[in-house]
XYZ file of N, CA and C in Angstrom:
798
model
N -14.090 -8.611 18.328
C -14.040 -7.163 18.173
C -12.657 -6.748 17.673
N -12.364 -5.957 16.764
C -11.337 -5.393 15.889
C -10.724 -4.297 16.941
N -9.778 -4.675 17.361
C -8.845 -3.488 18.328
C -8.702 -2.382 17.593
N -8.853 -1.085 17.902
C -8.132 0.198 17.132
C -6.801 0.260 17.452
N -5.618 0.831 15.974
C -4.656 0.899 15.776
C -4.445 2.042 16.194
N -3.360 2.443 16.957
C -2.614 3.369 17.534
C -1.292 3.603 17.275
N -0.588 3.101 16.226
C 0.920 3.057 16.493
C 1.362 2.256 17.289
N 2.727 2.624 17.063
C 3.532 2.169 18.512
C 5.010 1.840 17.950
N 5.495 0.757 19.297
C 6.616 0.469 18.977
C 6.401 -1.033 18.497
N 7.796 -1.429 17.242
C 6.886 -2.769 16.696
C 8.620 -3.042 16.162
N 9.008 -4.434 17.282
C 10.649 -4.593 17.833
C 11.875 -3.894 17.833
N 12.655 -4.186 17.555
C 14.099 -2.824 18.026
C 14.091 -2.040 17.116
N 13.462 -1.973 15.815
C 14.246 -0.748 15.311
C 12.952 0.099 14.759
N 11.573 -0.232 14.980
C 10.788 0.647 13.975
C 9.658 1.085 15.007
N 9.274 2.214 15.106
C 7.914 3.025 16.023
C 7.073 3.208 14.211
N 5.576 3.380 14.923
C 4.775 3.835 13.659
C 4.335 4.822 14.721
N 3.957 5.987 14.178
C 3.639 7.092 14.000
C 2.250 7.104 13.488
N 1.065 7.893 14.176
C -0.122 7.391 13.130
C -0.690 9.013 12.925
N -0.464 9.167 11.515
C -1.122 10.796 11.515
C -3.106 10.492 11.343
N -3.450 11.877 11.621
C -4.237 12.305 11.890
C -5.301 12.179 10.580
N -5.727 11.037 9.422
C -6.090 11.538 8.398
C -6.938 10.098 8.028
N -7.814 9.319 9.297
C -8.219 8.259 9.329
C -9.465 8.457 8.186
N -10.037 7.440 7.370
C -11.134 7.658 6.648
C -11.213 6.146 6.074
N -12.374 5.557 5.121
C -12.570 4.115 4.502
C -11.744 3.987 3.856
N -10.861 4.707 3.318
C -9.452 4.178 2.345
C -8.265 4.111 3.131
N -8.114 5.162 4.358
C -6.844 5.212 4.925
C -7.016 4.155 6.527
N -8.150 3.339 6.770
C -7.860 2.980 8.116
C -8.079 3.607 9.190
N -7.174 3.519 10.477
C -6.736 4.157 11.336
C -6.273 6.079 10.979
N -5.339 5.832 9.315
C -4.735 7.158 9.555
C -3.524 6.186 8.437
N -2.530 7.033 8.053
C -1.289 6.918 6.935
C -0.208 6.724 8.174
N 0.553 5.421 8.431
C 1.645 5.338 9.104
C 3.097 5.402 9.089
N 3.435 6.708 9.221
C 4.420 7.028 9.573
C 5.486 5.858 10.463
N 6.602 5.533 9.600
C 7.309 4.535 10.032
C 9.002 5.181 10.262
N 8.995 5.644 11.806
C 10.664 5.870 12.130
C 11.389 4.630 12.617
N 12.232 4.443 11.647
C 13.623 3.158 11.775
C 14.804 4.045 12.270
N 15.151 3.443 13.681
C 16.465 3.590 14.219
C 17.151 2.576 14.951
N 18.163 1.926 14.830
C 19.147 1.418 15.854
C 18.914 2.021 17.184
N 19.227 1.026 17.644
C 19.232 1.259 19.403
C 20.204 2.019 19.876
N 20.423 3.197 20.247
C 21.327 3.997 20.846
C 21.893 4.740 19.280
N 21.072 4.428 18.288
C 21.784 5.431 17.060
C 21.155 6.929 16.811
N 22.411 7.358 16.978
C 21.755 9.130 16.878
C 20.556 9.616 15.721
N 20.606 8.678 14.591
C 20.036 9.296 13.896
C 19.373 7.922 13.057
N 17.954 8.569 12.010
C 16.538 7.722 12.065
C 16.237 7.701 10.663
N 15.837 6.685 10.028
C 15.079 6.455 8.763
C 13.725 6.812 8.812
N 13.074 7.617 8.182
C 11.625 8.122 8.413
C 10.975 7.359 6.803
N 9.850 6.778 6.890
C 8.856 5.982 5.710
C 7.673 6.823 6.144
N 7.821 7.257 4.774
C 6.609 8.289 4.629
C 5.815 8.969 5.317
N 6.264 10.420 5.227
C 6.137 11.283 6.273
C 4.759 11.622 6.444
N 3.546 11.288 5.322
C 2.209 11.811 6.041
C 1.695 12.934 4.871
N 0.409 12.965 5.092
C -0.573 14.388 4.110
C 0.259 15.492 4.705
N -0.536 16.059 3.815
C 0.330 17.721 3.577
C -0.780 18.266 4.898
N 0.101 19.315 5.008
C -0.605 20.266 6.232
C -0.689 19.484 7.659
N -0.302 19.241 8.281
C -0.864 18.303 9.404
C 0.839 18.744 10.348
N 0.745 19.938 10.702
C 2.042 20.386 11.809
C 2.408 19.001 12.712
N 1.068 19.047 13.313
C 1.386 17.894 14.969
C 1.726 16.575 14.092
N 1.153 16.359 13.175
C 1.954 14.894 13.020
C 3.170 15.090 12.917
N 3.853 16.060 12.296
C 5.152 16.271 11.826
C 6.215 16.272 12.660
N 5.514 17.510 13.625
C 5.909 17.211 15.291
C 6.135 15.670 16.026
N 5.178 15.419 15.678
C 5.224 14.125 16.976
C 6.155 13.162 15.966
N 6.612 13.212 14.722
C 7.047 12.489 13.983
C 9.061 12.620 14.433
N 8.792 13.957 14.661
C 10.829 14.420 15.195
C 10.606 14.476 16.200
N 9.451 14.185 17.495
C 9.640 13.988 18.626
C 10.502 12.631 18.700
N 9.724 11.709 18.025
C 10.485 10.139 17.756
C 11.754 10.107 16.993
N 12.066 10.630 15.979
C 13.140 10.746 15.246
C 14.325 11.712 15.128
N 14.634 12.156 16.173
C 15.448 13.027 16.175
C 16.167 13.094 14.797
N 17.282 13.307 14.600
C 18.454 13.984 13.066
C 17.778 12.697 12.690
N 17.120 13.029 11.235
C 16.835 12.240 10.240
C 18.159 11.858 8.768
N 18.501 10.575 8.916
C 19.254 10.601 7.947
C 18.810 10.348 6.569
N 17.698 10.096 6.365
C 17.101 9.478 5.266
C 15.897 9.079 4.787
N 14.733 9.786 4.336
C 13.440 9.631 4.242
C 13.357 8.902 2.776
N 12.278 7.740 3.284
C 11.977 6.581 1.965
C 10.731 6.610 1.376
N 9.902 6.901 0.543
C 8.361 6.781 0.122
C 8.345 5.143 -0.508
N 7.282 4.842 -0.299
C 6.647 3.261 -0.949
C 5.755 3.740 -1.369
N 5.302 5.022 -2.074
C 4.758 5.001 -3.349
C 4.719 6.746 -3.427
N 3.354 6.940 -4.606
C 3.912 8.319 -4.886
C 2.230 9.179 -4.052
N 1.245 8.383 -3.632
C -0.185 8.838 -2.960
C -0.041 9.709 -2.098
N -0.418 11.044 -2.177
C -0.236 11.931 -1.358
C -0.827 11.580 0.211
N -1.482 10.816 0.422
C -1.558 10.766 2.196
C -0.335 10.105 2.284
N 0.297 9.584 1.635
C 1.885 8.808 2.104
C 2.869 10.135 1.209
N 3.125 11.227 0.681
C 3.940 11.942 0.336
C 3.351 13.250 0.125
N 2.421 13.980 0.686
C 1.894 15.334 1.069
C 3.310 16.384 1.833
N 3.200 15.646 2.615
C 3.815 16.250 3.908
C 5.474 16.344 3.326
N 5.687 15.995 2.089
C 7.613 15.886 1.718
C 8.140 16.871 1.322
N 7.586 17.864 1.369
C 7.947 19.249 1.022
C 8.170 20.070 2.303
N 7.470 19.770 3.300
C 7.865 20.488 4.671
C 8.267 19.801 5.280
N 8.631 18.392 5.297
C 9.440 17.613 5.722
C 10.760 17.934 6.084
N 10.916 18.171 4.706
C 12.251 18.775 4.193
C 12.780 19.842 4.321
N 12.061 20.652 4.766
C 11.826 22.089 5.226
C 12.577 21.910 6.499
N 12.021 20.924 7.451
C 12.231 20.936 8.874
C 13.250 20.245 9.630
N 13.553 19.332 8.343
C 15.163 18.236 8.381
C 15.766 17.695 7.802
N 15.871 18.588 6.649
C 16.653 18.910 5.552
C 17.864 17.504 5.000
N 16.147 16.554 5.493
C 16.536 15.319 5.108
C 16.347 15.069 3.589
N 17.309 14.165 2.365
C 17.109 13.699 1.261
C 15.994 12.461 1.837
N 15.826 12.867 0.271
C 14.343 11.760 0.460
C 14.211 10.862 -0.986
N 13.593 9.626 -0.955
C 13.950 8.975 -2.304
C 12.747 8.070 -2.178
N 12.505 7.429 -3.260
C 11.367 7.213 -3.730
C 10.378 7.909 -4.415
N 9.322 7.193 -5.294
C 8.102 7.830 -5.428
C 9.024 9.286 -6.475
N 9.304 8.887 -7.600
C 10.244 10.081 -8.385
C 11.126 10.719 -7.920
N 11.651 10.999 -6.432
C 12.366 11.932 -5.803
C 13.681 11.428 -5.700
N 14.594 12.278 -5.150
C 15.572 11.130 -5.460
C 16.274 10.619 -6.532
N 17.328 10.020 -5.934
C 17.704 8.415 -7.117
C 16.708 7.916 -7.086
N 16.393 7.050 -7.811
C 15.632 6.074 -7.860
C 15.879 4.906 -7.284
N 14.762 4.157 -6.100
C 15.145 2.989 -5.714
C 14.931 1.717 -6.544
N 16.189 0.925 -6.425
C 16.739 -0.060 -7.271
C 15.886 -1.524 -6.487
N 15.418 -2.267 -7.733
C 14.863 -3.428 -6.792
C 16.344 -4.370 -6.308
N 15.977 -4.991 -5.178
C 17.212 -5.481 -4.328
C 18.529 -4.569 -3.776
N 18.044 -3.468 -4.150
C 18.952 -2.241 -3.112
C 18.870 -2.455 -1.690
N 20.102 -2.339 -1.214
C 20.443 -2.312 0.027
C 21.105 -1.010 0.791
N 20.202 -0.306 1.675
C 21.017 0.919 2.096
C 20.892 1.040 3.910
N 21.673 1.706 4.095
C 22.200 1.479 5.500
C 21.912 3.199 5.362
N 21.220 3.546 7.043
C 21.559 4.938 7.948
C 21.032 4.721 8.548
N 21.039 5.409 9.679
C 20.636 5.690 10.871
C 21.008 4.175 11.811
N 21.650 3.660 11.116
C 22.410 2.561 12.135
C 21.622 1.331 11.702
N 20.652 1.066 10.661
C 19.662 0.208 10.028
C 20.062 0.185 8.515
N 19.729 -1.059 7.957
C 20.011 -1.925 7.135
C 18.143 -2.216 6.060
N 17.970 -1.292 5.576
C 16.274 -1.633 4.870
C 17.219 -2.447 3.256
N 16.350 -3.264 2.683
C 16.574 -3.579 1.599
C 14.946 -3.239 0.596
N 15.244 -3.229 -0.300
C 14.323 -2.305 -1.238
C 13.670 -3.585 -2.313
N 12.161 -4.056 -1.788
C 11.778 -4.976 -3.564
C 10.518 -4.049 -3.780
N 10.532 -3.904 -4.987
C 9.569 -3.501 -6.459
C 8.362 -4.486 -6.176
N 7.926 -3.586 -5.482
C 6.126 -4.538 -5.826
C 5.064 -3.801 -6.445
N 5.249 -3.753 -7.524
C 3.895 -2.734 -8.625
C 2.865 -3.158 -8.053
N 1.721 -2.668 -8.238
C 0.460 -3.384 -8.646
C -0.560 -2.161 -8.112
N -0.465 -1.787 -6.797
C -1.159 -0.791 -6.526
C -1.086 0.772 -6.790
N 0.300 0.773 -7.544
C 1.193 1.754 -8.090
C 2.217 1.188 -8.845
N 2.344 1.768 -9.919
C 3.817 1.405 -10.641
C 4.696 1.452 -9.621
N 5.020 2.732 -8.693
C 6.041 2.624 -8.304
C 6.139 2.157 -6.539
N 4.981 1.080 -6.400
C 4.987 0.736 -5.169
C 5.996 -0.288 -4.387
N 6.697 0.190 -3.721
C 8.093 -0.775 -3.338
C 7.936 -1.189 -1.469
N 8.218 -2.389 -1.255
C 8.064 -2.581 0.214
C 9.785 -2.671 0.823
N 9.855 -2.544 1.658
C 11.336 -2.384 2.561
C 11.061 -3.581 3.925
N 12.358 -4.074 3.769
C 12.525 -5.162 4.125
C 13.723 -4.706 5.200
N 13.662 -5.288 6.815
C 14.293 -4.625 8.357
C 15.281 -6.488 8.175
N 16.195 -6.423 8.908
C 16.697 -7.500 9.190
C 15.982 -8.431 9.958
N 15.296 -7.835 10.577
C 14.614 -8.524 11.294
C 13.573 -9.312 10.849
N 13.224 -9.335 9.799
C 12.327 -9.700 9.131
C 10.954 -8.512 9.263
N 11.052 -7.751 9.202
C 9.290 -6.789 9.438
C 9.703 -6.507 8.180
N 8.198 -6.479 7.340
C 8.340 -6.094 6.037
C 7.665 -4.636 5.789
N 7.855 -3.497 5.517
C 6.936 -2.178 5.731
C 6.687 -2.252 4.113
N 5.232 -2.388 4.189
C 3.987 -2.710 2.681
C 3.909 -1.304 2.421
N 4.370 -0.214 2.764
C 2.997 0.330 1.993
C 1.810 0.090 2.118
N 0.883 0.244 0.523
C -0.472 -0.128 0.891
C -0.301 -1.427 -0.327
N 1.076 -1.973 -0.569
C 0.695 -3.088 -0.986
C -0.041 -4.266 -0.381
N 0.877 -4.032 0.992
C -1.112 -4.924 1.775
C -1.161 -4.192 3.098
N -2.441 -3.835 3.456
C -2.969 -3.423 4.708
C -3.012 -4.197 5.517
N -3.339 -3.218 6.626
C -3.190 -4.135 8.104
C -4.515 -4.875 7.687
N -5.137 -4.230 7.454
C -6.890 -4.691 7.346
C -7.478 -4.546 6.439
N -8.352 -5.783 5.828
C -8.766 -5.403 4.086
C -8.212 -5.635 3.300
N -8.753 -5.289 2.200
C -7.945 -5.307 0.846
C -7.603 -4.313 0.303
N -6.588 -4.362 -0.809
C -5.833 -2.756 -1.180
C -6.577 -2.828 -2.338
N -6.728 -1.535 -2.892
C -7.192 -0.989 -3.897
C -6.301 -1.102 -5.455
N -6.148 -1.445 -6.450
C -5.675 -1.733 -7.272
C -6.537 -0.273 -8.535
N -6.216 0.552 -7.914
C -6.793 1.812 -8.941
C -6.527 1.893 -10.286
N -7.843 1.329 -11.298
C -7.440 1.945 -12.763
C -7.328 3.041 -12.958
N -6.445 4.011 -13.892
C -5.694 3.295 -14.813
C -4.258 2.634 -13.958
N -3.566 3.394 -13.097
C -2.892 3.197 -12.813
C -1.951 2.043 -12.130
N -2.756 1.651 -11.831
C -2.464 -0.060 -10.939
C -2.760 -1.054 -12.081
N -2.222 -2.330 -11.615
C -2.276 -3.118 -12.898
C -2.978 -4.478 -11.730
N -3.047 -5.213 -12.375
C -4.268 -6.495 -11.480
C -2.856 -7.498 -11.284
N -2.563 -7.752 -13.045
C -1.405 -8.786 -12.582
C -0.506 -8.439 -12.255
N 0.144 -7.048 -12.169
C 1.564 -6.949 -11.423
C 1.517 -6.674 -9.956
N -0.347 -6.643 -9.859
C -0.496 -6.767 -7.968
C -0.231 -8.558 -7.611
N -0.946 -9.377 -8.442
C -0.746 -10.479 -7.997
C 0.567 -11.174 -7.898
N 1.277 -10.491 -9.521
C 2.882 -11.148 -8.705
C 3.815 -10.412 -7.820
N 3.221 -9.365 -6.927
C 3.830 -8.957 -5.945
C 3.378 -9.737 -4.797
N 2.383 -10.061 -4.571
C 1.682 -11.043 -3.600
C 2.816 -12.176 -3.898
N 2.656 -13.353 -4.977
C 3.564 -13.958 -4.802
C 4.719 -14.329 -4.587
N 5.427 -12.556 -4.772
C 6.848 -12.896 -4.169
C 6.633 -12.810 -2.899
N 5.459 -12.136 -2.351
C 5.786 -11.501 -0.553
C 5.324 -13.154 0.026
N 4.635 -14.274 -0.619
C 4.188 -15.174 -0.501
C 5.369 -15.646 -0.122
N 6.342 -16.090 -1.312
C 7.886 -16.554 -1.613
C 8.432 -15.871 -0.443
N 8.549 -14.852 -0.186
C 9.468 -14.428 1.502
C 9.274 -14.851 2.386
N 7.998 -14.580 2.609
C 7.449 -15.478 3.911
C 7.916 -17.329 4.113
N 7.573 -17.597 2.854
C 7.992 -19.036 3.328
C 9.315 -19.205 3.301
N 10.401 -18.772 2.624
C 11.878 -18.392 3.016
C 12.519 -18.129 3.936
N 11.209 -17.684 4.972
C 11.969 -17.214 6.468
C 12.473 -16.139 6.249
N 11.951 -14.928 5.371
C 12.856 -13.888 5.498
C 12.178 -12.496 5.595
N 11.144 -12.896 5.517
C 10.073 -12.243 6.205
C 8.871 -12.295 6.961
N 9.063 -12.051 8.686
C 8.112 -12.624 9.806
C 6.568 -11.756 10.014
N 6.893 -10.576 9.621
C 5.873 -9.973 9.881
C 5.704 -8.267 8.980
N 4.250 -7.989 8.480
C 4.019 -6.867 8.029
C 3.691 -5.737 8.417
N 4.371 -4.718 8.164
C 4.444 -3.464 9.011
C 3.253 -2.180 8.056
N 2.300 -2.340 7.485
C 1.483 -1.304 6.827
C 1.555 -0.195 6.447
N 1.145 0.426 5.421
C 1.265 1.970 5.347
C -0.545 2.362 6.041
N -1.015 1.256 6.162
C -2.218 1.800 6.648
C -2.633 0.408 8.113
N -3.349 0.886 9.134
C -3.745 -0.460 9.760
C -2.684 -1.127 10.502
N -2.755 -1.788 11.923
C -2.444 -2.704 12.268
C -1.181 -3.794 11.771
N 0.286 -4.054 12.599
C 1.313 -5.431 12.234
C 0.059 -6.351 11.746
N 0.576 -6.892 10.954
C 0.378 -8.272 10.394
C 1.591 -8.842 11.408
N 0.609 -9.965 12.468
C 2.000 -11.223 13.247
C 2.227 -12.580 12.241
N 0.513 -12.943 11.207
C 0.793 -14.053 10.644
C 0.426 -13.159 9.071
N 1.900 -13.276 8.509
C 1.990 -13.140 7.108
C 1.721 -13.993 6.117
N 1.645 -15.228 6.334
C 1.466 -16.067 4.776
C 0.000 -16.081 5.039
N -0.718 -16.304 6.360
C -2.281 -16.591 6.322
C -2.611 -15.516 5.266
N -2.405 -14.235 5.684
C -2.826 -12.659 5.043
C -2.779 -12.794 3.826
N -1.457 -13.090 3.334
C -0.914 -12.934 2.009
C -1.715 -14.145 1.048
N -1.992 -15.566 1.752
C -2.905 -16.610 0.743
C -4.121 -15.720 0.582
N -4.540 -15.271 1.613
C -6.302 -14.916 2.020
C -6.480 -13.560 0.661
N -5.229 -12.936 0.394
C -5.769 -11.803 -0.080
C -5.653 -12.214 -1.787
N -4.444 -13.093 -1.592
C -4.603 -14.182 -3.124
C -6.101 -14.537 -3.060
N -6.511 -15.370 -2.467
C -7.641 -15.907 -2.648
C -8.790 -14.851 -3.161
N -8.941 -14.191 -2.327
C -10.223 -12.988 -2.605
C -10.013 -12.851 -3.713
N -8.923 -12.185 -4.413
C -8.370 -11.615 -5.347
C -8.893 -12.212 -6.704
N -8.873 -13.557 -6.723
C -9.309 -14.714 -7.477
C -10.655 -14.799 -7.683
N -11.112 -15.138 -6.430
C -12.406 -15.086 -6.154
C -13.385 -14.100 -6.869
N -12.875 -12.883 -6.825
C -13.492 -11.175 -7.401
C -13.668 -11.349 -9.101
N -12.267 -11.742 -9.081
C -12.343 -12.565 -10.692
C -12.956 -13.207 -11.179
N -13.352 -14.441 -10.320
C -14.719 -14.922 -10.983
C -15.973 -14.595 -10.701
N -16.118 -13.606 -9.656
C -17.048 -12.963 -9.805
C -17.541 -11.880 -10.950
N -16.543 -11.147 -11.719
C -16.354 -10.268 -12.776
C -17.137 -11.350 -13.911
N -16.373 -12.628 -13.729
C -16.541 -13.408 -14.962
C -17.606 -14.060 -15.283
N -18.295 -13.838 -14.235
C -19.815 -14.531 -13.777
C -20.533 -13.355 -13.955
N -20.533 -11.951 -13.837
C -21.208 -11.203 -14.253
C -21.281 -10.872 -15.328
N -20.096 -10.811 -15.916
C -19.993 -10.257 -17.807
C -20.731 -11.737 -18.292
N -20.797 -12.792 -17.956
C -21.360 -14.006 -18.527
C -22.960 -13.898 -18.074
N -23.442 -13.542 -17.035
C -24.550 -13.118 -16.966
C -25.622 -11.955 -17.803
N -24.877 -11.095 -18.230
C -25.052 -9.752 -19.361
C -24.673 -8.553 -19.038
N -23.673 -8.415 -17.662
C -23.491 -7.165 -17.370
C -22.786 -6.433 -18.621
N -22.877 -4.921 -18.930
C -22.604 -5.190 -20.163
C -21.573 -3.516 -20.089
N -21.907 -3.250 -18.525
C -20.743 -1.819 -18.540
C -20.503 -2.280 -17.463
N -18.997 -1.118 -16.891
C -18.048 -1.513 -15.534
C -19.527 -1.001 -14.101
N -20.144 -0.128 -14.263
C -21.430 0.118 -13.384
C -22.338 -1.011 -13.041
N -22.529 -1.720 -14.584
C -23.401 -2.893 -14.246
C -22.488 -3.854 -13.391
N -21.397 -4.420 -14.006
C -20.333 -5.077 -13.098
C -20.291 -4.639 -11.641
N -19.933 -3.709 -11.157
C -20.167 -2.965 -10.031
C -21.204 -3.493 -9.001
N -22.293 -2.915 -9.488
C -23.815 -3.634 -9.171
C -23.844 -5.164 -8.951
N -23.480 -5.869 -10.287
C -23.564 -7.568 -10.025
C -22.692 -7.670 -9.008
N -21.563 -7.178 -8.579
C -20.607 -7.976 -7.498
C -20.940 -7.246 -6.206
N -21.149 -5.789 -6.103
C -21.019 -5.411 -5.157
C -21.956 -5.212 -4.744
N -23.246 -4.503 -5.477
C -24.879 -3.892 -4.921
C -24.668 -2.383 -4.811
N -25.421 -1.956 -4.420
C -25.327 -0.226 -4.554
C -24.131 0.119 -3.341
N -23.687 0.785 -4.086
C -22.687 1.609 -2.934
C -22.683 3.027 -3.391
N -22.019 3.537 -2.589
C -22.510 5.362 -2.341
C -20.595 6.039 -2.576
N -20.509 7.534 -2.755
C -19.205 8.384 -2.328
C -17.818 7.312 -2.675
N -17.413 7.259 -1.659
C -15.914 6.473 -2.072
C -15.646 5.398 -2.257
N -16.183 4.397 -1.365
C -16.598 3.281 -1.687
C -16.903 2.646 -3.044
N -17.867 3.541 -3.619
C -18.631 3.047 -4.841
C -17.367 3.521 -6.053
N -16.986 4.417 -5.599
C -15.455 4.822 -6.670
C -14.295 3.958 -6.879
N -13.460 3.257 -5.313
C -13.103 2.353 -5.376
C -13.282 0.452 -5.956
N -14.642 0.717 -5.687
C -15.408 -0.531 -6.549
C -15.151 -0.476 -8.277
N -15.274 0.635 -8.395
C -15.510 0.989 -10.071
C -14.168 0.897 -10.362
N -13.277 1.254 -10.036
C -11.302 1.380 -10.399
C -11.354 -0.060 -10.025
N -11.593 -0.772 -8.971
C -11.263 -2.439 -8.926
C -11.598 -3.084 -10.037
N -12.595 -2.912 -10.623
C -13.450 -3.896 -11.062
C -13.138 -3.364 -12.802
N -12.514 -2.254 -13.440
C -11.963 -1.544 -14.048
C -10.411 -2.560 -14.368
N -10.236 -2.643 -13.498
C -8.220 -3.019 -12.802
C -8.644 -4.777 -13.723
N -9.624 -5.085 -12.927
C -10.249 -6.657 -13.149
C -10.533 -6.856 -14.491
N -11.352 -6.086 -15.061
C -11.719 -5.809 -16.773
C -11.182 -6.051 -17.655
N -9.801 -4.943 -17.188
C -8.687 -5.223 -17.976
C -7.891 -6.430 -17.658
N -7.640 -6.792 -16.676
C -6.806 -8.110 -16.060
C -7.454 -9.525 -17.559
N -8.666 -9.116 -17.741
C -9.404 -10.220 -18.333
C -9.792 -10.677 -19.349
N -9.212 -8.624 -20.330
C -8.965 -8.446 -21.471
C -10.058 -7.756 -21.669
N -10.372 -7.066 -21.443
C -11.596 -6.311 -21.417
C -11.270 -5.133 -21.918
N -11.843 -4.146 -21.904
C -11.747 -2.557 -21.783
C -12.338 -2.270 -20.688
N -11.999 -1.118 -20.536
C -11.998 -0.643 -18.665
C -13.342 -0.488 -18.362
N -13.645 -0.068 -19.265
C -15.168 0.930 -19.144
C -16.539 -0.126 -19.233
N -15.984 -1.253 -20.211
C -16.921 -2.110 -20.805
C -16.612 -3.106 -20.545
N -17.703 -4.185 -20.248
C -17.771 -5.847 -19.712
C -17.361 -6.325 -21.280
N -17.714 -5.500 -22.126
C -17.898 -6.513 -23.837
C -17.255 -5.289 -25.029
N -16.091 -5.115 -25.253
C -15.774 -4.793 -26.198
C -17.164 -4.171 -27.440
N -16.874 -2.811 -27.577
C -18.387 -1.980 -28.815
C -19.496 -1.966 -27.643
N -19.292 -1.946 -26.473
C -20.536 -1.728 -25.999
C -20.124 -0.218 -24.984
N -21.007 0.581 -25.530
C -20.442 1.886 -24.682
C -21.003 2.000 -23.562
N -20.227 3.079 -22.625
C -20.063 2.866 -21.411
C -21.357 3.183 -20.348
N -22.033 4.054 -20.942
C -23.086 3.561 -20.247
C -23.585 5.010 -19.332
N -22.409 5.782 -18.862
C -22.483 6.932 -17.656
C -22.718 8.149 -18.724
């Protein structure tokens, strides 16, 4: 049985926060991640949450008192809704996700008495970046979930610059320099390389499933859809269509079409 995620505290320097905005894409809810030193007056906040949602915001400076520094790992409004009244309420700078300087891959910045370092992992977003604690906790974003697989949305997401973000987080892990994954959605990851092969693998796997369907006659991204997945309904079936879109192109395809001159079909 799959425990429900609640937040919490997750070793000395990081609480998650879990707002209120659970659904099949978000998990549990969008996790709010406050980084502080032990006895340090003041807190690194990772992505403050959807827009409108007071009590999360609340319960977010219940934990974080004086905010020195708010970080986004990407630009998806359930992870950057809420950055406009954020800011409103603690007239904290905030960076990432266009705002800001821009974070630098292998940037290193220090507040609130913590040390995050900054790598560039595209794939689910151009501008999707994970932050790295001394401690080794790595906070993904939704470059990988606690649970599942992440969505690689056409147009915007790219297939292969998701996979070589996997392989560097692959490359950390076995480096020893990163022990465990902290989510923008879902549940710590305690074993990171299992996660990180498993979601390589699928990943692959989907691929030749694509490649086995366009070789079969699927001949639009719907039919594709259908061959891999079977009927699906609302969001689900939307997310299928942007994957398998993401995959298309990964394969040289056009987005829309299994076969180049063959129109799309909808």
């Amino acid at each position: 049985m799959t425990t429900a995620w609640a937040g919490g505290v997750v070793g000395d320097l990081a609480r998650a926060v879990l707002a209120p905005n659970p659904g099949p894409m978000t998990l549990e809810g969008t996790n709010t991640w406050v980084l502080r030193a032990p006895g340090a007056a003041e807190a690194v906040v990772v992505d403050p949450g959807p827009v409108d949602v007071e009590e999360h915001l609340a319960a977010v400076r219940a934990v974080s008192g004086q905010v020195a520094l708010t970080l986004l790992t990407h630009h998806h409004r359930d992870h950057t809704g809420a950055v406009p009244r954020w800011q409103e309420l603690t007239g904290s700078p905030v960076r990432g996700a266009g705002r800001g300087t821009p974070l630098a891959d292998g940037e290193v910045l220090t507040a609130g008495g913590v040390t995050v370092e900054v790598l560039n992992t595209p794939g689910h977003t151009p501008d999707s970046v994970c932050l790295l604690l001394p401690d080794g906790l790595l906070l993904t974003g939704d470059t990988v979930l606690g649970r599942g697989s992440t969505v690689v949305p056409w147009p915007e997401g790219d297939l292969a610059d998701y996979l070589a973000s996997l392989d560097r987080l692959v490359d950390l892990v076995r480096a020893g320099r990163v022990r465990r994954l902290a989510p923008g959605h879902g549940p710590v990851v305690e074993e990171p390389l299992a996660l990180l092969e498993q979601l390589r693998r699928h990943r692959h796997e989907r691929l030749d499933q694509v490649r086995g369907a366009v070789a079969g006659g699927a001949r639009t991204a719907e039919e594709v859809v259908r061959a891999v997945y079977g009927e699906l309904d609302g969001t689900l079936a939307r997310a299928a269509r942007s994957t398998v879109q993401a995959a298309l192109v990964y394969l040289g395809h056009t987005p829309d079409r299994a076969r180049p001159g063959i129109s799309d079909g909808a």
